[in-house]
Amino acid sequence: MERTTLISPAEIEKQLDFCRSVARLTARWEEKPLAFVDTYGCQQNEADSERLRGFLDKMGFGFTQNEEEARIIVINTCAIREHAEQRVFGNVGALVHVKRRHPDTLICLCGCMAQRPQVAKKIRESYRHVDLVFGPQALWKFPEMVHSLLTRRGRTFSVEDEPGSIAEGIPVVRQDKIRAWVSIMYGCNNFCTYCIVPYVRGRERSRKPGDILAEVRRLVEEGYKDITLLGQNVNSYGRDLEEPMDFADLLEQVNAIPGDFLIRFMTSHPKDATQKLFETMARCEKVAPVLHLPFQAGNDRILKVMNRRHTRADYLEKIKALKALIPDIVLTSDVIVGFPGETAEEFEDTLRVLEEVRFDALFTFIYSPRPGTPAAEMDDPMPREEKLANFNRLTALQDRISEEKHAAYVGKTVRCLLDGLSDDERYDLTARTPGNRLVRVVGDPSALGQFQNVKITGANKWSLFGELV
Ligand code: SAH
Ligand code: SF4
Ligand code: F3S
């Protein structure tokens, strides 16, 4: 296995020097330097945006949600489905007016779309108001790129196809005070045939356990109560480390950090989810009783063409083993409807998995061809209306199951983390069960950030309702 490229502390120090140089420039501006960071896609991107904000903060920027006020606009994009890309193109296109009104505003596009050569080309040719384009592999050089834009002008593109590296010591400005993301690894080696992620995020590489543990320890000291370990496939954590260790070992070590907090993780790949992992989850009291385990499709032929490297039976056996160890485990999954060549009969197999496993929630997607992936070249004869009809059947079935599973909570008292203020005026707070189900709660907002017993008084297919005990 190839060893991961580490960006040296001296390189990061150099980037922080660029931050200080930019801060000296922005201090001379007449208006207060403000930044607008817009994030699309998954938690990995949220975590990256927290690092972009960390750098921007060191460059002297405050933050705004209003693009008219911003002197730098950063759009952190997602390439997972065509729809996600179209939204970004729409929003970036509209920024041409902002640029006309404020020619000095820097417009930056980064994230997974930026790493796609077709996208970079389109931005270069048709979105000339965009000043800076850089992919996830170049994020650690953001200060240098901003510095060069402010001092030399001209557009900058940093979108080389690189296998990826790890940079420690980048500052972060987190959005939340209670829940935090901690990336434990980057990239993906799996090349599921429909998926763009391995092309834009590079190869799998794991952060050193010491760096991860130190970050979690710091977060717990700062009062964070709910920590999610992030990676595209956390189950293959550690394979590239000099002293290999596996994800279950890492969980055990995070669990040993003193403090009252919950540990979650995502995403797990069924092919690498082991009995050892399930046993570790069952034993470690801080590890939340919840597993997000995408199965994508219930039919073995489709799974094979997807290059998932697990069968329907493998999947169901793993779920059975997990339920035997943790009977109240909350299970969630991802499903793709309408993969090229999926027949009506093959789709029925997906519905059967839902009936059998009874997931608490499901993230469902209609297949979207991604140029450059093998599936985009496959024959796809099923008309869109038929895919839509299948999609609707899938969500209707899941809605029924979610509603039944939520109804079973009513009357119970559950220790929940009070994690936010409710936007629904009949409730004061939002809370999460250990299994991450949303609860709207009547109670005193001063309890925010605490674990408290909540009596569940009602439920629907989306959430639970309750009151503080
Ligand atoms: N690494 C994670 C998921 C990453 S993407 C995993 O392996 O499970 C999140 C979800 O988006 C995937 O699980 C899949 O269900 C969906 N997805 C990925 N590519 C897609 C595509 N081309 N069309 C539709 N859905 C897709
Ligand atoms: Fe995409 Fe598959 Fe990797 Fe998940 S495991 S990111 S679906 S290639
Ligand atoms: Fe999207 Fe990139 Fe995440 S493609 S789903 S933001 S890894």
Short mmCIF file of C-alpha atoms and ligand atoms in Angstrom, two decimals:
data_model
loop_
_atom_site.label_atom_id
_atom_site.label_comp_id
_atom_site.label_asym_id
_atom_site.label_seq_id
_atom_site.Cartn_x
_atom_site.Cartn_y
_atom_site.Cartn_z
CA MET A 1 0.00 0.00 0.00
CA GLU A 2 1.29 3.44 -0.89
CA ARG A 3 2.07 5.75 2.00
CA THR A 4 0.05 8.92 2.29
CA THR A 5 1.65 12.25 1.40
CA LEU A 6 1.69 14.48 4.44
CA ILE A 7 1.79 18.22 3.99
CA SER A 8 4.61 19.30 6.30
CA PRO A 9 4.02 21.61 9.28
CA ALA A 10 6.39 24.09 7.58
CA GLU A 11 4.07 24.20 4.52
CA ILE A 12 1.05 24.92 6.74
CA GLU A 13 3.05 27.56 8.63
CA LYS A 14 3.75 29.17 5.24
CA GLN A 15 0.01 29.21 4.52
CA LEU A 16 -0.62 30.87 7.90
CA ASP A 17 1.98 33.49 6.89
CA PHE A 18 -0.06 34.13 3.76
CA CYS A 19 -3.11 34.56 6.04
CA ARG A 20 -1.22 37.19 8.03
CA SER A 21 -0.21 39.01 4.82
CA VAL A 22 -3.80 39.00 3.61
CA ALA A 23 -4.94 40.26 7.04
CA ARG A 24 -2.57 43.23 6.67
CA LEU A 25 -4.16 44.00 3.29
CA THR A 26 -7.77 43.61 4.42
CA ALA A 27 -7.10 45.78 7.52
CA ARG A 28 -6.60 48.71 5.13
CA TRP A 29 -9.93 48.27 3.37
CA GLU A 30 -12.56 50.95 3.94
CA GLU A 31 -15.35 48.43 4.56
CA LYS A 32 -15.22 45.61 7.05
CA PRO A 33 -13.90 42.54 5.22
CA LEU A 34 -16.68 39.97 5.14
CA ALA A 35 -16.81 36.49 3.62
CA PHE A 36 -19.75 34.43 2.42
CA VAL A 37 -19.24 30.65 2.39
CA ASP A 38 -21.93 28.55 0.73
CA THR A 39 -21.74 24.78 1.16
CA TYR A 40 -23.37 22.00 -0.88
CA GLY A 41 -23.16 18.23 -0.47
CA CYS A 42 -22.14 15.96 2.34
CA GLN A 43 -20.61 16.42 5.81
CA GLN A 44 -17.16 16.13 4.30
CA ASN A 45 -17.86 19.38 2.53
CA GLU A 46 -19.28 20.92 5.72
CA ALA A 47 -16.04 19.94 7.43
CA ASP A 48 -13.99 21.45 4.58
CA SER A 49 -16.00 24.67 4.81
CA GLU A 50 -15.14 24.88 8.50
CA ARG A 51 -11.47 24.82 7.48
CA LEU A 52 -12.03 27.44 4.76
CA ARG A 53 -13.70 29.62 7.41
CA GLY A 54 -10.75 28.94 9.70
CA PHE A 55 -8.36 30.31 7.08
CA LEU A 56 -10.67 33.25 6.26
CA ASP A 57 -10.86 34.15 9.94
CA LYS A 58 -7.06 34.26 10.09
CA MET A 59 -7.11 36.48 6.97
CA GLY A 60 -9.16 39.01 8.92
CA PHE A 61 -12.59 38.23 7.48
CA GLY A 62 -15.84 38.21 9.40
CA PHE A 63 -18.79 36.24 8.04
CA THR A 64 -22.07 37.19 6.40
CA GLN A 65 -25.00 35.34 4.82
CA ASN A 66 -25.52 38.20 2.38
CA GLU A 67 -23.49 37.94 -0.81
CA GLU A 68 -23.93 41.68 -1.52
CA GLU A 69 -21.94 42.53 1.62
CA ALA A 70 -19.23 39.96 1.02
CA ARG A 71 -15.82 40.87 -0.40
CA ILE A 72 -15.06 37.20 -0.89
CA ILE A 73 -17.61 34.57 -1.90
CA VAL A 74 -16.68 30.90 -1.61
CA ILE A 75 -18.95 28.26 -3.12
CA ASN A 76 -18.02 24.78 -1.90
CA THR A 77 -19.67 22.44 -4.37
CA CYS A 78 -20.89 18.83 -4.68
CA ALA A 79 -20.72 16.68 -7.83
CA ILE A 80 -22.64 13.62 -6.66
CA ARG A 81 -25.68 14.14 -8.91
CA GLU A 82 -26.39 16.29 -11.94
CA HIS A 83 -29.09 18.20 -10.09
CA ALA A 84 -26.57 19.31 -7.44
CA GLU A 85 -24.30 20.66 -10.18
CA GLN A 86 -27.12 22.47 -11.97
CA ARG A 87 -28.05 24.31 -8.78
CA VAL A 88 -24.47 25.47 -8.40
CA PHE A 89 -24.24 26.64 -12.01
CA GLY A 90 -27.48 28.56 -11.52
CA ASN A 91 -26.26 30.26 -8.36
CA VAL A 92 -22.77 30.97 -9.70
CA GLY A 93 -24.30 32.37 -12.89
CA ALA A 94 -26.39 34.80 -10.82
CA LEU A 95 -23.25 36.11 -9.10
CA VAL A 96 -22.33 37.91 -12.31
CA HIS A 97 -24.61 40.72 -11.10
CA VAL A 98 -22.86 40.91 -7.74
CA LYS A 99 -19.52 41.10 -9.55
CA ARG A 100 -20.85 43.92 -11.75
CA ARG A 101 -21.92 45.92 -8.71
CA HIS A 102 -18.77 45.10 -6.71
CA PRO A 103 -15.93 44.34 -9.15
CA ASP A 104 -13.47 43.87 -6.27
CA THR A 105 -15.39 40.98 -4.76
CA LEU A 106 -13.49 37.73 -5.19
CA ILE A 107 -15.59 34.80 -6.37
CA CYS A 108 -14.19 31.34 -5.60
CA LEU A 109 -15.56 27.96 -6.58
CA CYS A 110 -14.15 24.92 -4.82
CA GLY A 111 -15.12 21.43 -3.75
CA CYS A 112 -15.87 18.30 -5.73
CA MET A 113 -17.25 19.95 -8.89
CA ALA A 114 -14.10 22.00 -9.25
CA GLN A 115 -12.06 18.81 -9.50
CA ARG A 116 -14.04 17.69 -12.59
CA PRO A 117 -12.14 18.73 -15.74
CA GLN A 118 -15.40 19.37 -17.67
CA VAL A 119 -16.58 21.77 -14.96
CA ALA A 120 -13.27 23.61 -14.70
CA LYS A 121 -13.34 24.08 -18.49
CA LYS A 122 -16.90 25.43 -18.45
CA ILE A 123 -16.07 27.88 -15.65
CA ARG A 124 -12.93 29.00 -17.46
CA GLU A 125 -14.81 29.67 -20.70
CA SER A 126 -18.30 30.75 -19.72
CA TYR A 127 -18.18 32.03 -16.12
CA ARG A 128 -15.51 34.65 -16.44
CA HIS A 129 -16.57 36.43 -13.25
CA VAL A 130 -15.21 33.50 -11.21
CA ASP A 131 -11.71 34.40 -10.02
CA LEU A 132 -10.51 31.23 -8.33
CA VAL A 133 -11.27 27.55 -8.89
CA PHE A 134 -9.68 24.84 -6.77
CA GLY A 135 -10.46 21.22 -5.96
CA PRO A 136 -10.50 19.47 -2.57
CA GLN A 137 -6.87 18.43 -3.05
CA ALA A 138 -5.75 22.06 -3.07
CA LEU A 139 -7.77 23.33 -0.10
CA TRP A 140 -4.71 23.62 2.14
CA LYS A 141 -3.24 26.20 -0.31
CA PHE A 142 -6.30 28.49 -0.09
CA PRO A 143 -4.45 31.37 1.70
CA GLU A 144 -1.69 31.41 -0.91
CA MET A 145 -4.25 31.51 -3.73
CA VAL A 146 -6.22 34.36 -2.12
CA HIS A 147 -2.99 36.26 -1.50
CA SER A 148 -1.98 35.92 -5.13
CA LEU A 149 -5.41 37.10 -6.31
CA LEU A 150 -5.23 40.19 -4.10
CA THR A 151 -1.69 41.11 -5.04
CA ARG A 152 -1.34 40.03 -8.65
CA ARG A 153 -4.87 39.85 -10.06
CA GLY A 154 -5.72 37.43 -12.86
CA ARG A 155 -7.72 34.24 -12.54
CA THR A 156 -6.36 31.17 -10.78
CA PHE A 157 -7.18 27.51 -11.45
CA SER A 158 -5.78 24.84 -9.16
CA VAL A 159 -7.46 21.66 -10.29
CA GLU A 160 -4.65 19.21 -11.03
CA ASP A 161 -5.61 15.57 -10.68
CA GLU A 162 -3.66 14.47 -7.59
CA PRO A 163 -3.99 11.34 -5.47
CA GLY A 164 -4.46 13.57 -2.43
CA SER A 165 -2.63 14.37 0.76
CA ILE A 166 -3.25 15.03 4.44
CA ALA A 167 -2.74 18.45 5.99
CA GLU A 168 -2.82 18.77 9.79
CA GLY A 169 -2.97 22.04 11.68
CA ILE A 170 -5.42 23.95 9.46
CA PRO A 171 -7.46 26.33 11.64
CA VAL A 172 -11.22 25.67 11.88
CA VAL A 173 -14.21 27.84 12.63
CA ARG A 174 -17.06 25.50 13.53
CA GLN A 175 -20.71 26.32 12.90
CA ASP A 176 -22.09 24.50 15.91
CA LYS A 177 -21.22 24.42 19.61
CA ILE A 178 -22.74 21.03 20.42
CA ARG A 179 -22.17 18.74 17.44
CA ALA A 180 -18.85 18.50 15.61
CA TRP A 181 -17.43 16.68 12.59
CA VAL A 182 -14.01 15.10 12.71
CA SER A 183 -12.60 13.78 9.43
CA ILE A 184 -10.66 10.62 10.12
CA MET A 185 -9.80 9.86 6.52
CA TYR A 186 -10.17 11.31 3.05
CA GLY A 187 -10.88 9.88 -0.39
CA CYS A 188 -12.25 6.56 -1.58
CA ASN A 189 -10.79 3.49 -3.29
CA ASN A 190 -14.01 1.67 -4.06
CA PHE A 191 -14.99 2.97 -7.47
CA CYS A 192 -18.65 2.00 -7.31
CA THR A 193 -19.50 2.33 -11.00
CA TYR A 194 -22.07 5.12 -10.57
CA CYS A 195 -20.01 7.29 -8.25
CA ILE A 196 -17.87 10.37 -8.92
CA VAL A 197 -16.34 10.60 -5.43
CA PRO A 198 -13.13 8.58 -6.06
CA TYR A 199 -12.38 10.79 -9.08
CA VAL A 200 -12.75 14.05 -7.22
CA ARG A 201 -11.60 13.14 -3.72
CA GLY A 202 -8.56 11.03 -4.55
CA ARG A 203 -7.38 7.80 -2.91
CA GLU A 204 -8.12 6.68 0.63
CA ARG A 205 -5.79 8.14 3.22
CA SER A 206 -6.09 8.00 6.98
CA ARG A 207 -5.17 10.63 9.54
CA LYS A 208 -2.91 9.38 12.31
CA PRO A 209 -4.85 8.14 15.35
CA GLY A 210 -2.91 10.54 17.61
CA ASP A 211 -4.10 13.56 15.60
CA ILE A 212 -7.71 12.34 15.65
CA LEU A 213 -7.69 11.59 19.38
CA ALA A 214 -6.15 14.97 20.17
CA GLU A 215 -8.86 16.72 18.12
CA VAL A 216 -11.68 14.82 19.83
CA ARG A 217 -10.17 15.45 23.26
CA ARG A 218 -10.04 19.17 22.50
CA LEU A 219 -13.65 19.18 21.31
CA VAL A 220 -14.84 17.41 24.45
CA GLU A 221 -12.95 19.94 26.58
CA GLU A 222 -14.65 22.73 24.64
CA GLY A 223 -18.01 21.22 25.57
CA TYR A 224 -18.99 19.36 22.38
CA LYS A 225 -21.40 16.54 23.13
CA ASP A 226 -21.91 14.79 19.83
CA ILE A 227 -18.95 13.92 17.66
CA THR A 228 -19.19 12.35 14.22
CA LEU A 229 -16.14 10.63 12.75
CA LEU A 230 -16.20 11.18 9.01
CA GLY A 231 -14.93 9.31 5.98
CA GLN A 232 -16.36 7.95 2.71
CA ASN A 233 -15.74 4.45 3.99
CA VAL A 234 -14.68 4.58 7.64
CA ASN A 235 -14.51 0.79 7.78
CA SER A 236 -11.30 0.81 5.78
CA TYR A 237 -9.68 3.32 8.14
CA GLY A 238 -6.02 2.72 8.95
CA ARG A 239 -5.00 0.40 6.15
CA ASP A 240 -2.53 2.94 4.80
CA LEU A 241 -1.00 3.87 8.16
CA GLU A 242 2.61 3.00 8.93
CA GLU A 243 1.37 1.10 11.97
CA PRO A 244 -1.89 -0.30 10.64
CA MET A 245 -4.89 -0.25 12.93
CA ASP A 246 -8.54 -0.71 12.08
CA PHE A 247 -11.61 1.39 12.59
CA ALA A 248 -12.88 -0.68 15.51
CA ASP A 249 -9.59 -0.04 17.35
CA LEU A 250 -9.93 3.68 16.69
CA LEU A 251 -13.51 3.68 18.03
CA GLU A 252 -12.31 1.95 21.17
CA GLN A 253 -9.67 4.64 21.71
CA VAL A 254 -12.09 7.52 21.08
CA ASN A 255 -14.50 5.86 23.50
CA ALA A 256 -11.79 5.88 26.17
CA ILE A 257 -11.55 9.69 26.11
CA PRO A 258 -13.05 10.93 29.40
CA GLY A 259 -16.27 12.96 29.26
CA ASP A 260 -20.00 12.72 28.66
CA PHE A 261 -20.37 12.70 24.86
CA LEU A 262 -21.67 10.57 22.01
CA ILE A 263 -19.65 9.15 19.14
CA ARG A 264 -21.16 8.65 15.70
CA PHE A 265 -19.51 7.77 12.41
CA MET A 266 -20.28 7.71 8.72
CA THR A 267 -20.21 6.23 6.17
CA SER A 268 -19.76 2.50 6.51
CA HIS A 269 -19.43 0.20 3.54
CA PRO A 270 -21.16 -3.19 4.00
CA LYS A 271 -18.24 -5.10 2.48
CA ASP A 272 -15.91 -3.85 5.23
CA ALA A 273 -18.32 -3.77 8.20
CA THR A 274 -17.00 -6.53 10.46
CA GLN A 275 -18.23 -8.52 13.42
CA LYS A 276 -15.38 -6.89 15.35
CA LEU A 277 -16.88 -3.47 14.57
CA PHE A 278 -20.34 -4.57 15.76
CA GLU A 279 -18.89 -6.00 18.97
CA THR A 280 -16.93 -2.82 19.58
CA MET A 281 -20.07 -0.72 19.03
CA ALA A 282 -21.97 -2.89 21.50
CA ARG A 283 -19.22 -2.65 24.13
CA CYS A 284 -18.37 1.06 23.87
CA GLU A 285 -20.91 3.02 25.89
CA LYS A 286 -20.26 6.34 24.13
CA VAL A 287 -20.75 4.94 20.64
CA ALA A 288 -24.32 5.79 19.63
CA PRO A 289 -26.54 2.79 18.80
CA VAL A 290 -26.96 3.76 15.16
CA LEU A 291 -25.46 2.59 11.90
CA HIS A 292 -25.73 4.18 8.47
CA LEU A 293 -25.03 1.26 6.15
CA PRO A 294 -25.87 1.99 2.50
CA PHE A 295 -27.02 -1.05 0.52
CA GLN A 296 -27.87 0.83 -2.72
CA ALA A 297 -29.86 -2.03 -4.31
CA GLY A 298 -31.40 -5.34 -3.25
CA ASN A 299 -30.58 -7.34 -6.36
CA ASP A 300 -27.31 -9.25 -6.69
CA ARG A 301 -26.89 -8.66 -10.41
CA ILE A 302 -27.27 -4.92 -9.94
CA LEU A 303 -24.94 -4.93 -6.92
CA LYS A 304 -22.34 -6.66 -9.05
CA VAL A 305 -22.63 -4.18 -11.90
CA MET A 306 -22.43 -1.41 -9.31
CA ASN A 307 -19.13 -2.96 -8.15
CA ARG A 308 -20.35 -2.98 -4.56
CA ARG A 309 -18.59 -6.25 -3.73
CA HIS A 310 -21.32 -7.49 -1.40
CA THR A 311 -24.47 -9.49 -2.04
CA ARG A 312 -27.94 -9.06 -0.67
CA ALA A 313 -27.39 -12.10 1.59
CA ASP A 314 -24.08 -10.68 2.94
CA TYR A 315 -25.89 -7.50 3.80
CA LEU A 316 -28.84 -9.14 5.52
CA GLU A 317 -26.54 -11.43 7.52
CA LYS A 318 -24.55 -8.47 8.80
CA ILE A 319 -27.72 -6.68 9.84
CA LYS A 320 -28.87 -9.81 11.65
CA ALA A 321 -25.56 -10.13 13.50
CA LEU A 322 -25.71 -6.47 14.50
CA LYS A 323 -29.32 -6.69 15.72
CA ALA A 324 -28.38 -9.72 17.82
CA LEU A 325 -25.72 -7.64 19.60
CA ILE A 326 -27.62 -4.32 19.80
CA PRO A 327 -31.36 -5.03 19.66
CA ASP A 328 -32.37 -1.34 19.68
CA ILE A 329 -29.91 -0.37 16.92
CA VAL A 330 -31.18 2.43 14.67
CA LEU A 331 -30.47 1.61 11.03
CA THR A 332 -30.35 3.97 8.08
CA SER A 333 -29.26 3.44 4.49
CA ASP A 334 -28.87 4.89 1.00
CA VAL A 335 -30.67 3.49 -2.04
CA ILE A 336 -30.33 4.24 -5.74
CA VAL A 337 -33.40 3.71 -7.92
CA GLY A 338 -33.07 3.23 -11.66
CA PHE A 339 -29.44 2.18 -12.00
CA PRO A 340 -28.77 1.49 -15.73
CA GLY A 341 -30.46 -1.76 -16.75
CA GLU A 342 -32.32 -2.30 -13.46
CA THR A 343 -35.56 -4.11 -14.37
CA ALA A 344 -38.94 -3.85 -12.68
CA GLU A 345 -38.35 -7.30 -11.13
CA GLU A 346 -34.89 -6.35 -9.86
CA PHE A 347 -36.33 -3.26 -8.25
CA GLU A 348 -38.74 -5.44 -6.26
CA ASP A 349 -35.68 -6.93 -4.52
CA THR A 350 -34.87 -3.48 -3.14
CA LEU A 351 -38.38 -3.21 -1.67
CA ARG A 352 -37.94 -6.64 -0.08
CA VAL A 353 -34.78 -5.48 1.72
CA LEU A 354 -36.78 -2.59 3.20
CA GLU A 355 -39.45 -4.97 4.49
CA GLU A 356 -36.88 -7.30 5.93
CA VAL A 357 -34.53 -4.81 7.62
CA ARG A 358 -37.10 -2.13 8.55
CA PHE A 359 -34.76 0.86 8.45
CA ASP A 360 -35.54 3.82 10.67
CA ALA A 361 -34.83 6.20 7.80
CA LEU A 362 -33.64 5.99 4.23
CA PHE A 363 -31.91 8.37 1.83
CA THR A 364 -33.27 7.62 -1.64
CA PHE A 365 -31.87 8.81 -4.94
CA ILE A 366 -32.78 8.43 -8.58
CA TYR A 367 -29.70 7.36 -10.51
CA SER A 368 -27.91 10.29 -12.12
CA PRO A 369 -25.27 9.60 -14.78
CA ARG A 370 -21.88 11.12 -13.93
CA PRO A 371 -19.66 11.64 -16.98
CA GLY A 372 -16.41 9.72 -16.60
CA THR A 373 -17.86 6.90 -14.48
CA PRO A 374 -18.40 3.41 -15.98
CA ALA A 375 -22.16 3.42 -15.34
CA ALA A 376 -22.60 6.54 -17.47
CA GLU A 377 -21.62 4.40 -20.49
CA MET A 378 -24.13 1.63 -19.72
CA ASP A 379 -27.43 1.07 -21.51
CA ASP A 380 -30.24 2.65 -19.57
CA PRO A 381 -33.51 1.70 -21.25
CA MET A 382 -36.01 2.34 -18.43
CA PRO A 383 -38.02 5.52 -19.08
CA ARG A 384 -37.77 8.24 -16.47
CA GLU A 385 -41.48 8.00 -15.59
CA GLU A 386 -41.04 4.35 -14.63
CA LYS A 387 -38.04 5.21 -12.46
CA LEU A 388 -40.08 7.94 -10.82
CA ALA A 389 -42.94 5.53 -10.15
CA ASN A 390 -40.49 3.09 -8.54
CA PHE A 391 -38.98 5.90 -6.52
CA ASN A 392 -42.42 6.87 -5.24
CA ARG A 393 -43.23 3.30 -4.25
CA LEU A 394 -39.94 3.10 -2.38
CA THR A 395 -40.49 6.31 -0.44
CA ALA A 396 -44.12 5.39 0.33
CA LEU A 397 -43.01 2.05 1.77
CA GLN A 398 -40.26 3.69 3.81
CA ASP A 399 -42.63 6.40 5.07
CA ARG A 400 -44.93 3.68 6.41
CA ILE A 401 -42.04 1.89 8.13
CA SER A 402 -40.59 5.12 9.57
CA GLU A 403 -43.99 6.05 10.92
CA GLU A 404 -44.44 2.64 12.56
CA LYS A 405 -40.96 2.73 14.05
CA HIS A 406 -41.46 6.26 15.37
CA ALA A 407 -44.87 5.35 16.85
CA ALA A 408 -43.15 2.70 18.97
CA TYR A 409 -41.30 5.46 20.88
CA VAL A 410 -44.51 7.05 22.18
CA GLY A 411 -44.84 6.69 25.96
CA LYS A 412 -41.13 5.97 26.43
CA THR A 413 -38.63 8.17 28.20
CA VAL A 414 -35.41 8.61 26.27
CA ARG A 415 -32.16 10.34 27.26
CA CYS A 416 -31.71 12.91 24.49
CA LEU A 417 -29.20 15.58 23.61
CA LEU A 418 -30.89 18.99 23.41
CA ASP A 419 -29.15 20.35 20.35
CA GLY A 420 -31.06 23.33 19.00
CA LEU A 421 -33.96 25.77 19.12
CA SER A 422 -37.10 24.57 17.34
CA ASP A 423 -38.38 26.51 14.33
CA ASP A 424 -41.85 25.16 15.11
CA GLU A 425 -43.46 27.59 17.59
CA ARG A 426 -45.32 24.84 19.46
CA TYR A 427 -41.98 23.45 20.59
CA ASP A 428 -39.01 25.17 22.25
CA LEU A 429 -36.15 22.86 21.44
CA THR A 430 -34.94 20.16 19.13
CA ALA A 431 -33.25 17.11 20.52
CA ARG A 432 -31.72 13.89 19.25
CA THR A 433 -32.19 10.41 20.59
CA PRO A 434 -28.97 8.37 20.90
CA GLY A 435 -30.01 6.83 17.54
CA ASN A 436 -30.14 10.35 16.05
CA ARG A 437 -33.94 10.57 15.62
CA LEU A 438 -35.17 14.16 15.74
CA VAL A 439 -37.40 15.10 18.70
CA ARG A 440 -39.25 18.39 19.05
CA VAL A 441 -39.41 19.21 22.72
CA VAL A 442 -41.40 21.47 25.05
CA GLY A 443 -39.07 22.71 27.77
CA ASP A 444 -36.69 25.33 29.03
CA PRO A 445 -34.23 26.54 26.35
CA SER A 446 -31.58 27.08 29.04
CA ALA A 447 -31.10 23.30 28.97
CA LEU A 448 -29.62 23.55 25.44
CA GLY A 449 -26.46 21.48 25.07
CA GLN A 450 -27.35 19.04 27.85
CA PHE A 451 -28.40 15.40 27.88
CA GLN A 452 -31.85 15.19 29.49
CA ASN A 453 -34.66 12.69 29.78
CA VAL A 454 -37.46 13.39 27.33
CA LYS A 455 -40.87 11.77 27.54
CA ILE A 456 -42.03 10.99 23.99
CA THR A 457 -45.65 12.07 23.58
CA GLY A 458 -46.17 11.88 19.83
CA ALA A 459 -44.64 10.94 16.49
CA ASN A 460 -45.02 11.19 12.74
CA LYS A 461 -42.94 9.80 9.88
CA TRP A 462 -40.32 12.55 10.14
CA SER A 463 -39.88 13.13 13.84
CA LEU A 464 -40.85 12.55 17.45
CA PHE A 465 -42.46 14.99 19.89
CA GLY A 466 -41.94 15.16 23.61
CA GLU A 467 -41.47 17.08 26.85
CA LEU A 468 -38.60 17.42 29.29
CA VAL A 469 -39.06 15.17 32.30
N1 SAH B 1 -19.36 6.83 0.62
C1 SAH B 1 -20.72 6.67 0.87
C2 SAH B 1 -21.68 7.53 0.13
C3 SAH B 1 -21.26 8.63 -0.72
S1 SAH B 1 -22.41 9.41 -1.73
C4 SAH B 1 -21.04 5.24 0.60
O1 SAH B 1 -20.32 4.52 -0.01
O2 SAH B 1 -22.10 4.82 0.98
C5 SAH B 1 -23.97 9.29 -0.92
C6 SAH B 1 -24.97 8.51 -1.68
O3 SAH B 1 -25.28 9.13 -2.91
C7 SAH B 1 -24.55 7.11 -2.07
O4 SAH B 1 -24.64 6.21 -1.02
C8 SAH B 1 -25.50 6.80 -3.19
O5 SAH B 1 -26.69 6.24 -2.71
C9 SAH B 1 -25.79 8.16 -3.79
N2 SAH B 1 -25.18 8.32 -5.11
C10 SAH B 1 -23.87 8.32 -5.40
N3 SAH B 1 -23.69 8.48 -6.73
C11 SAH B 1 -24.92 8.59 -7.29
C12 SAH B 1 -25.39 8.76 -8.62
N4 SAH B 1 -24.58 8.84 -9.65
N5 SAH B 1 -26.74 8.83 -8.80
C13 SAH B 1 -27.59 8.74 -7.77
N6 SAH B 1 -27.19 8.58 -6.50
C14 SAH B 1 -25.87 8.50 -6.25
FE1 SF4 B 2 -18.84 6.40 -3.91
FE2 SF4 B 2 -18.78 3.80 -3.51
FE3 SF4 B 2 -16.81 5.33 -2.61
FE4 SF4 B 2 -19.18 5.47 -1.47
S1 SF4 B 2 -17.84 3.68 -1.50
S2 SF4 B 2 -17.90 7.19 -2.07
S3 SF4 B 2 -20.57 5.16 -3.17
S4 SF4 B 2 -17.32 4.95 -4.74
FE1 F3S B 3 -20.76 15.61 -2.93
FE2 F3S B 3 -18.16 15.55 -2.80
FE3 F3S B 3 -19.59 14.85 -0.71
S1 F3S B 3 -19.37 14.89 -4.51
S2 F3S B 3 -21.44 14.04 -1.59
S3 F3S B 3 -19.53 16.85 -1.61
S4 F3S B 3 -17.65 14.00 -1.34
#
